[in-house]
Coordinates of N, CA and C in Angstrom, one line a residue:
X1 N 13.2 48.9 -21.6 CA 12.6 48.0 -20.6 C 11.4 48.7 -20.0
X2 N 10.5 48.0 -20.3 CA 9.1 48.3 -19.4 C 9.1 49.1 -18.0
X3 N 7.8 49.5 -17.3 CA 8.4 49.6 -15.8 C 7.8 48.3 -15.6
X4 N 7.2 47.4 -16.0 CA 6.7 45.8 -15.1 C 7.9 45.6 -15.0
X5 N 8.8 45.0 -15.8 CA 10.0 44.5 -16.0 C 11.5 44.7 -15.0
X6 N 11.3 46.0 -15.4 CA 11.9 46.9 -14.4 C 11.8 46.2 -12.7
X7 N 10.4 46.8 -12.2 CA 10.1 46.6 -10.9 C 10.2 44.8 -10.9
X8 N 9.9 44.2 -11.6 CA 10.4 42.6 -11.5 C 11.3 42.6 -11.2
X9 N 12.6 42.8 -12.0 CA 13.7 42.5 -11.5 C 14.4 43.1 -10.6
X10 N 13.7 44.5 -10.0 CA 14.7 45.0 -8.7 C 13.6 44.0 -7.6
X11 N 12.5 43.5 -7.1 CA 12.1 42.5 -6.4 C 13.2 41.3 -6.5
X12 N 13.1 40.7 -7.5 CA 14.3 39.5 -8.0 C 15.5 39.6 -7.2
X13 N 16.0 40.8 -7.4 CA 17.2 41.1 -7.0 C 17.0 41.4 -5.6
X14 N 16.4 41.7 -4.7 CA 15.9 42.0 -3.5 C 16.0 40.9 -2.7
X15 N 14.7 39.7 -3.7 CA 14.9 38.5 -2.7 C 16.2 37.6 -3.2
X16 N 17.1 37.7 -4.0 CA 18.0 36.7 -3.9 C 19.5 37.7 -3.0
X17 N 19.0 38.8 -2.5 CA 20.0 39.4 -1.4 C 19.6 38.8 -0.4
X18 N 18.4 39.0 0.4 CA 17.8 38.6 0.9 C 17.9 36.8 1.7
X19 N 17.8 35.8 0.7 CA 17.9 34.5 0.4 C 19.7 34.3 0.8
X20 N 20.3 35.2 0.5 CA 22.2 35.1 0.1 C 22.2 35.0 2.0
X21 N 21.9 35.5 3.2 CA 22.1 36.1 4.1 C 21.8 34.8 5.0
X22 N 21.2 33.8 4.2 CA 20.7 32.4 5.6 C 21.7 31.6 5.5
X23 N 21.6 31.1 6.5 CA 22.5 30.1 7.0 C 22.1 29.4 7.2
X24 N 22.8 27.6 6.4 CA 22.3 26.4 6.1 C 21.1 26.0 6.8
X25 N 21.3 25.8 8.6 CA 20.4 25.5 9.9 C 19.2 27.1 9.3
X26 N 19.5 27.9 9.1 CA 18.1 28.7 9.1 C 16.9 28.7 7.9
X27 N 17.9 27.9 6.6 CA 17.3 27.5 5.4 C 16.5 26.1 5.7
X28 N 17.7 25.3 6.2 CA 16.8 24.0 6.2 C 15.2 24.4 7.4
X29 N 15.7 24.9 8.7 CA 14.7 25.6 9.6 C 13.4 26.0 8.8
X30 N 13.2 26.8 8.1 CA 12.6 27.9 7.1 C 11.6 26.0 6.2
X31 N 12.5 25.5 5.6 CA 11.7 24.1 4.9 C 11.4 23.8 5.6
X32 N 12.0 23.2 7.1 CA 10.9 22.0 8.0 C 9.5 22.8 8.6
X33 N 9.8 24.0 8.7 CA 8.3 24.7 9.5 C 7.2 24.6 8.0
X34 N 7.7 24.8 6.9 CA 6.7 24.9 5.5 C 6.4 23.7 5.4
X35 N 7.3 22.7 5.4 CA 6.6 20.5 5.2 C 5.7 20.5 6.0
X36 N 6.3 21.0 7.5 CA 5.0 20.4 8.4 C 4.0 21.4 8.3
X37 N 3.8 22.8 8.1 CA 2.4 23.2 6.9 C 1.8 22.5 6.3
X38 N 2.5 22.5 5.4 CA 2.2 21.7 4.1 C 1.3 20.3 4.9
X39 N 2.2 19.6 5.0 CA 1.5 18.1 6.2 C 0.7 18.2 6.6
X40 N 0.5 19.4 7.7 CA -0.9 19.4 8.2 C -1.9 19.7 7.6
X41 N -2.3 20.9 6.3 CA -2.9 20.9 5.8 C -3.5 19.6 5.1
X42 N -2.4 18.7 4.5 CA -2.8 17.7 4.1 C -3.7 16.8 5.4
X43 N -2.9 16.4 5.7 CA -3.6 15.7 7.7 C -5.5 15.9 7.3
X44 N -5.2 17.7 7.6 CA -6.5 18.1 8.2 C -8.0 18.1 6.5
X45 N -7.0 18.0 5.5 CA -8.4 17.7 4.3 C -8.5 16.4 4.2
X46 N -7.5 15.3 4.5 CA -7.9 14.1 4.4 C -9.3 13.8 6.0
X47 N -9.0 14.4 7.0 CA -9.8 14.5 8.1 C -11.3 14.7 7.7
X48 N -11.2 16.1 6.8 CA -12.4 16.5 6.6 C -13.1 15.9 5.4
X49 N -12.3 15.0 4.4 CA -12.9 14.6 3.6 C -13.7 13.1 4.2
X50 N -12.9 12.3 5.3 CA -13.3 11.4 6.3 C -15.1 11.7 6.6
X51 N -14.7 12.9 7.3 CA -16.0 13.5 7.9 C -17.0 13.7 6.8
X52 N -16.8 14.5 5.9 CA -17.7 14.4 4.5 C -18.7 13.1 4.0
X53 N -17.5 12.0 4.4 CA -18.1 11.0 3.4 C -18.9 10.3 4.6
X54 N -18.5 10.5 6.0 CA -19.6 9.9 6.7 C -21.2 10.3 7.1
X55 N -20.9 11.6 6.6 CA -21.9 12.7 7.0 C -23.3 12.3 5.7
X56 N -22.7 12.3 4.2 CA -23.3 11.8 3.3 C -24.0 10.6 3.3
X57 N -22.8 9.5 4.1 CA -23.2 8.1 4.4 C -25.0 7.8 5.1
X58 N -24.3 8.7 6.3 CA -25.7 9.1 6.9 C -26.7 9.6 6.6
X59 N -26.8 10.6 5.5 CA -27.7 11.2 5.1 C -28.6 10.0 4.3
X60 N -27.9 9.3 3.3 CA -28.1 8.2 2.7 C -28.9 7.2 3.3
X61 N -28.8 6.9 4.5 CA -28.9 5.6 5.5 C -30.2 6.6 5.9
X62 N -30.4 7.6 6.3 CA -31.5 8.1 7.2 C -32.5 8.3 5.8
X63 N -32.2 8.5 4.9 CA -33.3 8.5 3.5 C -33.5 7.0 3.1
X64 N -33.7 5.9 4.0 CA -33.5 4.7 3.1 C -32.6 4.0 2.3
X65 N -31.6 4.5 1.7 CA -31.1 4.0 0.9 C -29.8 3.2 1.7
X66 N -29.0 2.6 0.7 CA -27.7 1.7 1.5 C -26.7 2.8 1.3
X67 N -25.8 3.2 2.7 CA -25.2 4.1 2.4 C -23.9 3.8 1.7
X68 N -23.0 3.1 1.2 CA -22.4 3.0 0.2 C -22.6 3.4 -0.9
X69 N -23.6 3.9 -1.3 CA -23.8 4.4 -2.6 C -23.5 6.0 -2.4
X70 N -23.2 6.8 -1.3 CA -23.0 8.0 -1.5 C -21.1 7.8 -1.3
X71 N -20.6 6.5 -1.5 CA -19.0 6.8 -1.5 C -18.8 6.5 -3.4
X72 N -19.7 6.2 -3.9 CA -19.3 6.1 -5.5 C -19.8 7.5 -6.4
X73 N -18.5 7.9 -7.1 CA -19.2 9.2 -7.7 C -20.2 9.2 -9.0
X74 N -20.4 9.9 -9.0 CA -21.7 10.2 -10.2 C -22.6 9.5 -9.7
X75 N -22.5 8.1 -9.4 CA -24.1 7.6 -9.0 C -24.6 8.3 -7.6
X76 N -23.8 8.8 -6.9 CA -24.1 9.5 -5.5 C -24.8 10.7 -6.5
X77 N -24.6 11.3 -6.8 CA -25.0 12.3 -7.2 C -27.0 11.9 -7.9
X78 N -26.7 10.9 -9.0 CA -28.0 10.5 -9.0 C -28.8 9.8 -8.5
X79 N -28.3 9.2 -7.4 CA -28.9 8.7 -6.0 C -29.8 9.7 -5.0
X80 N -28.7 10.6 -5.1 CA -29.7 12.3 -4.3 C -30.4 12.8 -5.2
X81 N -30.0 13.0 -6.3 CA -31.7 13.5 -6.8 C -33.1 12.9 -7.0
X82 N -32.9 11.4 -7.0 CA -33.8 10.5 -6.8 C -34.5 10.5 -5.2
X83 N -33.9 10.7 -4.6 CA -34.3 10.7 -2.9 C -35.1 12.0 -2.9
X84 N -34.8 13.6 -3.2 CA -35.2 14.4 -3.7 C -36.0 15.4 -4.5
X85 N -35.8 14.3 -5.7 CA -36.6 15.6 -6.7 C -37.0 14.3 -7.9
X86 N -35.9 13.7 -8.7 CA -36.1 12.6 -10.0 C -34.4 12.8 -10.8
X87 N -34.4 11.5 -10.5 CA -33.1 10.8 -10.8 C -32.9 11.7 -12.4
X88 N -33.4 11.8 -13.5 CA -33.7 12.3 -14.4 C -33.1 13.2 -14.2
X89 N -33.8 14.3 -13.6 CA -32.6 15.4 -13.4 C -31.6 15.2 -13.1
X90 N -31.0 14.6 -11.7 CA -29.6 13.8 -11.3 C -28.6 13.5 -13.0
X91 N -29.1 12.6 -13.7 CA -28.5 12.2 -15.1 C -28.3 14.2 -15.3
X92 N -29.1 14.6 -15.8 CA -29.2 16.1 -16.6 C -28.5 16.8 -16.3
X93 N -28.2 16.5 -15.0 CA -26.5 17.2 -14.0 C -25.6 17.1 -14.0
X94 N -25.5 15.8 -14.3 CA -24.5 14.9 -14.5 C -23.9 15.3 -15.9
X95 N -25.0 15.0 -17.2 CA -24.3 15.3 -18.1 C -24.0 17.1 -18.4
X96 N -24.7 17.5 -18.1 CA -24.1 19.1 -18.1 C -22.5 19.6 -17.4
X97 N -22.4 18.8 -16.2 CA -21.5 19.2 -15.9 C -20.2 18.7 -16.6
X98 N -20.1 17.5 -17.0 CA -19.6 16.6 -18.1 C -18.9 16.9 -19.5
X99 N -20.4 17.4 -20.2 CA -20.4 18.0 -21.2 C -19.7 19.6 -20.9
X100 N -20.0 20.5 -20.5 CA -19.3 21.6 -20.0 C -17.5 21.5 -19.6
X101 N -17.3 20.4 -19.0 CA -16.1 20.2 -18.5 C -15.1 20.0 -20.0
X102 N -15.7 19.5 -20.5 CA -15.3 18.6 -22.2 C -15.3 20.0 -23.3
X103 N -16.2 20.2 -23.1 CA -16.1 21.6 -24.1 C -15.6 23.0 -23.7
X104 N -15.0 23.1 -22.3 CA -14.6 24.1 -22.6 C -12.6 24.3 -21.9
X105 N -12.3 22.7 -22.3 CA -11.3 22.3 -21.7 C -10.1 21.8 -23.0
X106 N -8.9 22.6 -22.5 CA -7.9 22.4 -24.3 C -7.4 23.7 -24.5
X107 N -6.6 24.0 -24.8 CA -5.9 24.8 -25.5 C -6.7 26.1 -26.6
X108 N -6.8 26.8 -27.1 CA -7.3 27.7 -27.6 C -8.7 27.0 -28.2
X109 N -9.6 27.3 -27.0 CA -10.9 26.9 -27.4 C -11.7 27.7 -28.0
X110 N -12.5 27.1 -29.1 CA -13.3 28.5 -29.9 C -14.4 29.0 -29.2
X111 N -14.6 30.1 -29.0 CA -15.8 31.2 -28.7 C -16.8 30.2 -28.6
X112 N -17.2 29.4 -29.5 CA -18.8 28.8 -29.7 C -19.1 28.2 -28.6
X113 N -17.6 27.2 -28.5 CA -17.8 25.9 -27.1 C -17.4 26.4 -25.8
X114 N -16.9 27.7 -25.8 CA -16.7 28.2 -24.5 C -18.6 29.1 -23.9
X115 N -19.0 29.9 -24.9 CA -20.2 30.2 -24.6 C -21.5 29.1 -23.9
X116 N -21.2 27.8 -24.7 CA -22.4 26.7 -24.7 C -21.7 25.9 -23.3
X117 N -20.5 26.1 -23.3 CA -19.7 25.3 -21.9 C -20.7 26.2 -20.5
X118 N -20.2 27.7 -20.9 CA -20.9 28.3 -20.0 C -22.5 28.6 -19.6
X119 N -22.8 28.0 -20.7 CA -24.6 28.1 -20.6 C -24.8 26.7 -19.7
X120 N -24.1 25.6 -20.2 CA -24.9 24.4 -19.3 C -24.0 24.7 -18.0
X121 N -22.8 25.5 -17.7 CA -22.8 25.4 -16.2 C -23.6 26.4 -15.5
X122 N -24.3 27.3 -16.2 CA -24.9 28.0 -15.5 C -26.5 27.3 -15.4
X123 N -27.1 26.6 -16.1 CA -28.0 25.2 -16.1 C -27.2 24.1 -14.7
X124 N -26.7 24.2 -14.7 CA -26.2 22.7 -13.9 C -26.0 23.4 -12.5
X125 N -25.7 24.8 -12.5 CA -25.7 25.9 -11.3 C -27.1 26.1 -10.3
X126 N -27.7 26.3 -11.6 CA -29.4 26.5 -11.5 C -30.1 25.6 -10.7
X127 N -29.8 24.3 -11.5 CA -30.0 22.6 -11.3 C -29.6 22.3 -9.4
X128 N -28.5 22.8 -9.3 CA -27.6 22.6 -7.6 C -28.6 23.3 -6.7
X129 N -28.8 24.5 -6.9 CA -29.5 25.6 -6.1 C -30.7 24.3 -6.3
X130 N -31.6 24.4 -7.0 CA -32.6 23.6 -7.0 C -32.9 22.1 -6.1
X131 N -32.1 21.5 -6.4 CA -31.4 20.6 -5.5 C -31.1 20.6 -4.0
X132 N -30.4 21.5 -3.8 CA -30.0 21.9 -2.3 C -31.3 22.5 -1.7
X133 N -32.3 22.9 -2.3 CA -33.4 23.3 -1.4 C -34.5 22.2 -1.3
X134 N -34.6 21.4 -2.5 CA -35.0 20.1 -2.9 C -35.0 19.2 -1.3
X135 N -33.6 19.1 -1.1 CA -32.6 18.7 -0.4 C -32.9 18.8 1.3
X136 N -33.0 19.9 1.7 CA -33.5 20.6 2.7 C -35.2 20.3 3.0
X137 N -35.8 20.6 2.4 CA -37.4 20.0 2.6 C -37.6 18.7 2.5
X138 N -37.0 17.5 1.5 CA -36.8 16.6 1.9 C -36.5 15.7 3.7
X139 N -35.7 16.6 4.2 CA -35.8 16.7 5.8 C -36.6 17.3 6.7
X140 N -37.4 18.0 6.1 CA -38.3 18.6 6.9 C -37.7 20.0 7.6
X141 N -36.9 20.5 6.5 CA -35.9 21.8 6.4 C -36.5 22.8 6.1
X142 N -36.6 24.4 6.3 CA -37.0 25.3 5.3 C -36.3 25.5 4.2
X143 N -36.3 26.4 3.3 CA -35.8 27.6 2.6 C -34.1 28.2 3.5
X144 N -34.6 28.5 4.8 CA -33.1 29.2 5.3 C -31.9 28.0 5.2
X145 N -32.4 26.9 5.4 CA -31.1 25.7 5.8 C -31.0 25.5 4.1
X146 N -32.2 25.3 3.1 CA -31.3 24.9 2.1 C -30.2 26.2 1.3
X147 N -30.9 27.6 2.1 CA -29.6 28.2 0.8 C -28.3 28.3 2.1
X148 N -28.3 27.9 3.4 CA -27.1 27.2 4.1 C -26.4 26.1 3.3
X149 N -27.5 25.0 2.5 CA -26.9 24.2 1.9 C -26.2 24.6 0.5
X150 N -26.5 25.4 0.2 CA -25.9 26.1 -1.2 C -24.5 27.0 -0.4
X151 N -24.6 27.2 0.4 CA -23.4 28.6 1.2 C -22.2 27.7 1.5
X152 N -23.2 26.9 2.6 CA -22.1 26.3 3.6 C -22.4 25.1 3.3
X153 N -22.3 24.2 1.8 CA -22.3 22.6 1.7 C -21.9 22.0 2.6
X154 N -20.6 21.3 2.9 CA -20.0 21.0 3.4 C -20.4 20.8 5.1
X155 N -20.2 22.0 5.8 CA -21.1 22.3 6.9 C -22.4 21.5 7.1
X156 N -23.3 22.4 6.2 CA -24.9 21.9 6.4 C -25.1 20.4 6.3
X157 N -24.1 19.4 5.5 CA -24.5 18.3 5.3 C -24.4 17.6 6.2
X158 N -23.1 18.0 7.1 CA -23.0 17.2 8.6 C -24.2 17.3 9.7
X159 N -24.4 18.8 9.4 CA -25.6 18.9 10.5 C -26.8 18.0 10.0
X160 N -26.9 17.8 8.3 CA -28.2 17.2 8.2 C -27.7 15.2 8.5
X161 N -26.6 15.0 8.5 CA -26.2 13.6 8.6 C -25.8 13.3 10.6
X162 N -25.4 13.8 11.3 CA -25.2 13.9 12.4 C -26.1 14.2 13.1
X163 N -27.0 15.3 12.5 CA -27.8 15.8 13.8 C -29.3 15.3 13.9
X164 N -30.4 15.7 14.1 CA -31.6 14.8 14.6 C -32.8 15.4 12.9
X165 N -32.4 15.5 12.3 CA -33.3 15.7 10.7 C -33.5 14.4 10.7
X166 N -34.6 14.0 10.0 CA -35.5 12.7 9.7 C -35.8 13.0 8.4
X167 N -35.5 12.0 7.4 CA -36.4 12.4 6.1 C -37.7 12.0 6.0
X168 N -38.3 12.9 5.6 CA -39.9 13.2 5.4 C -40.2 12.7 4.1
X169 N -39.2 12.5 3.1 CA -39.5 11.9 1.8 C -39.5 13.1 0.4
X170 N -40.0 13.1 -0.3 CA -39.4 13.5 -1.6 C -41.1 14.9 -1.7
X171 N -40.5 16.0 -1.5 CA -41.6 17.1 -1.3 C -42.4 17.3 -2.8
X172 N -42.7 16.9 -3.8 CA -42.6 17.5 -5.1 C -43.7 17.9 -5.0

């Protein structure tokens, strides 16, 4: 027997001594404090995904466009690069990450399609960064807010959908 193996099963054996020692009220106790974890976490990402989509909405609505189009996927996606940089690219993103997801997804995948998976996500990586600073000057942002928008997505987008940014239009 190995020592992994070993040290496995005296852990194993540790926690089912361990586990042997509760009492029904302290087990069930023990599950209701973990559900309502569990719950709240759930709660609190359905909250923030709430906030997400209205923060985009807005960003959408203050660039012109109808904000419903940033609640449908993929076209949101080539909606902001159009607002920003050229839809064109938006597509090029789209299918990279696509294509990448497809080739390097499956069961014992060959060398060829995992290298070429990882070239267009490191293109489609490139493409984001590009974007997010795109993104930023389109508001009349520097350089510091868009690599906030690369750091802190999430974050930055509220500030740019909530707070007093005006789009200035498409910097190219």
């Amino acid at each position: 027997m190995s020592i992994f193996t070993g040290a496995l099963a005296e852990q194993t054996a540790d926690l089912t001594n361990a586990l042997e020692g509760l009492t029904k009220e302290e087990a069930a106790a023990g599950g209701a404090a973990l559900g309502m974890a569990v719950g709240m976490i759930f709660v609190l990402a359905i909250v923030w995904f709430i906030f997400q989509a209205i923060a985009d909405w807005k960003i959408f609505t203050k660039a012109g466009e109808a904000g419903w189009k940033s609640l449908i996927p993929i076209y949101n996606v080539y909606v902001e690069y159009d607002l920003c940089w050229s839809g064109v690219l938006g597509l090029v993103y789209i299918a990279l990450t696509i294509c990448a997801n497809f080739l390097t997804s499956g069961q014992n995948v060959a060398n060829w399609r995992m290298i070429i998976g990882a070239v267009m996500i490191i293109i489609a990586l490139i493409l984001h960064v590009m974007q997010s600073l795109r993104l930023a000057k389109s508001f009349g942002k520097g350089t510091g807010f868009g690599i906030c928008l690369i750091l802190f997505g999430p974050i930055a987008r509220m500030v740019l959908g909530f707070g007093s940014a005006t789009y200035v239009g498409n910097r190219s």
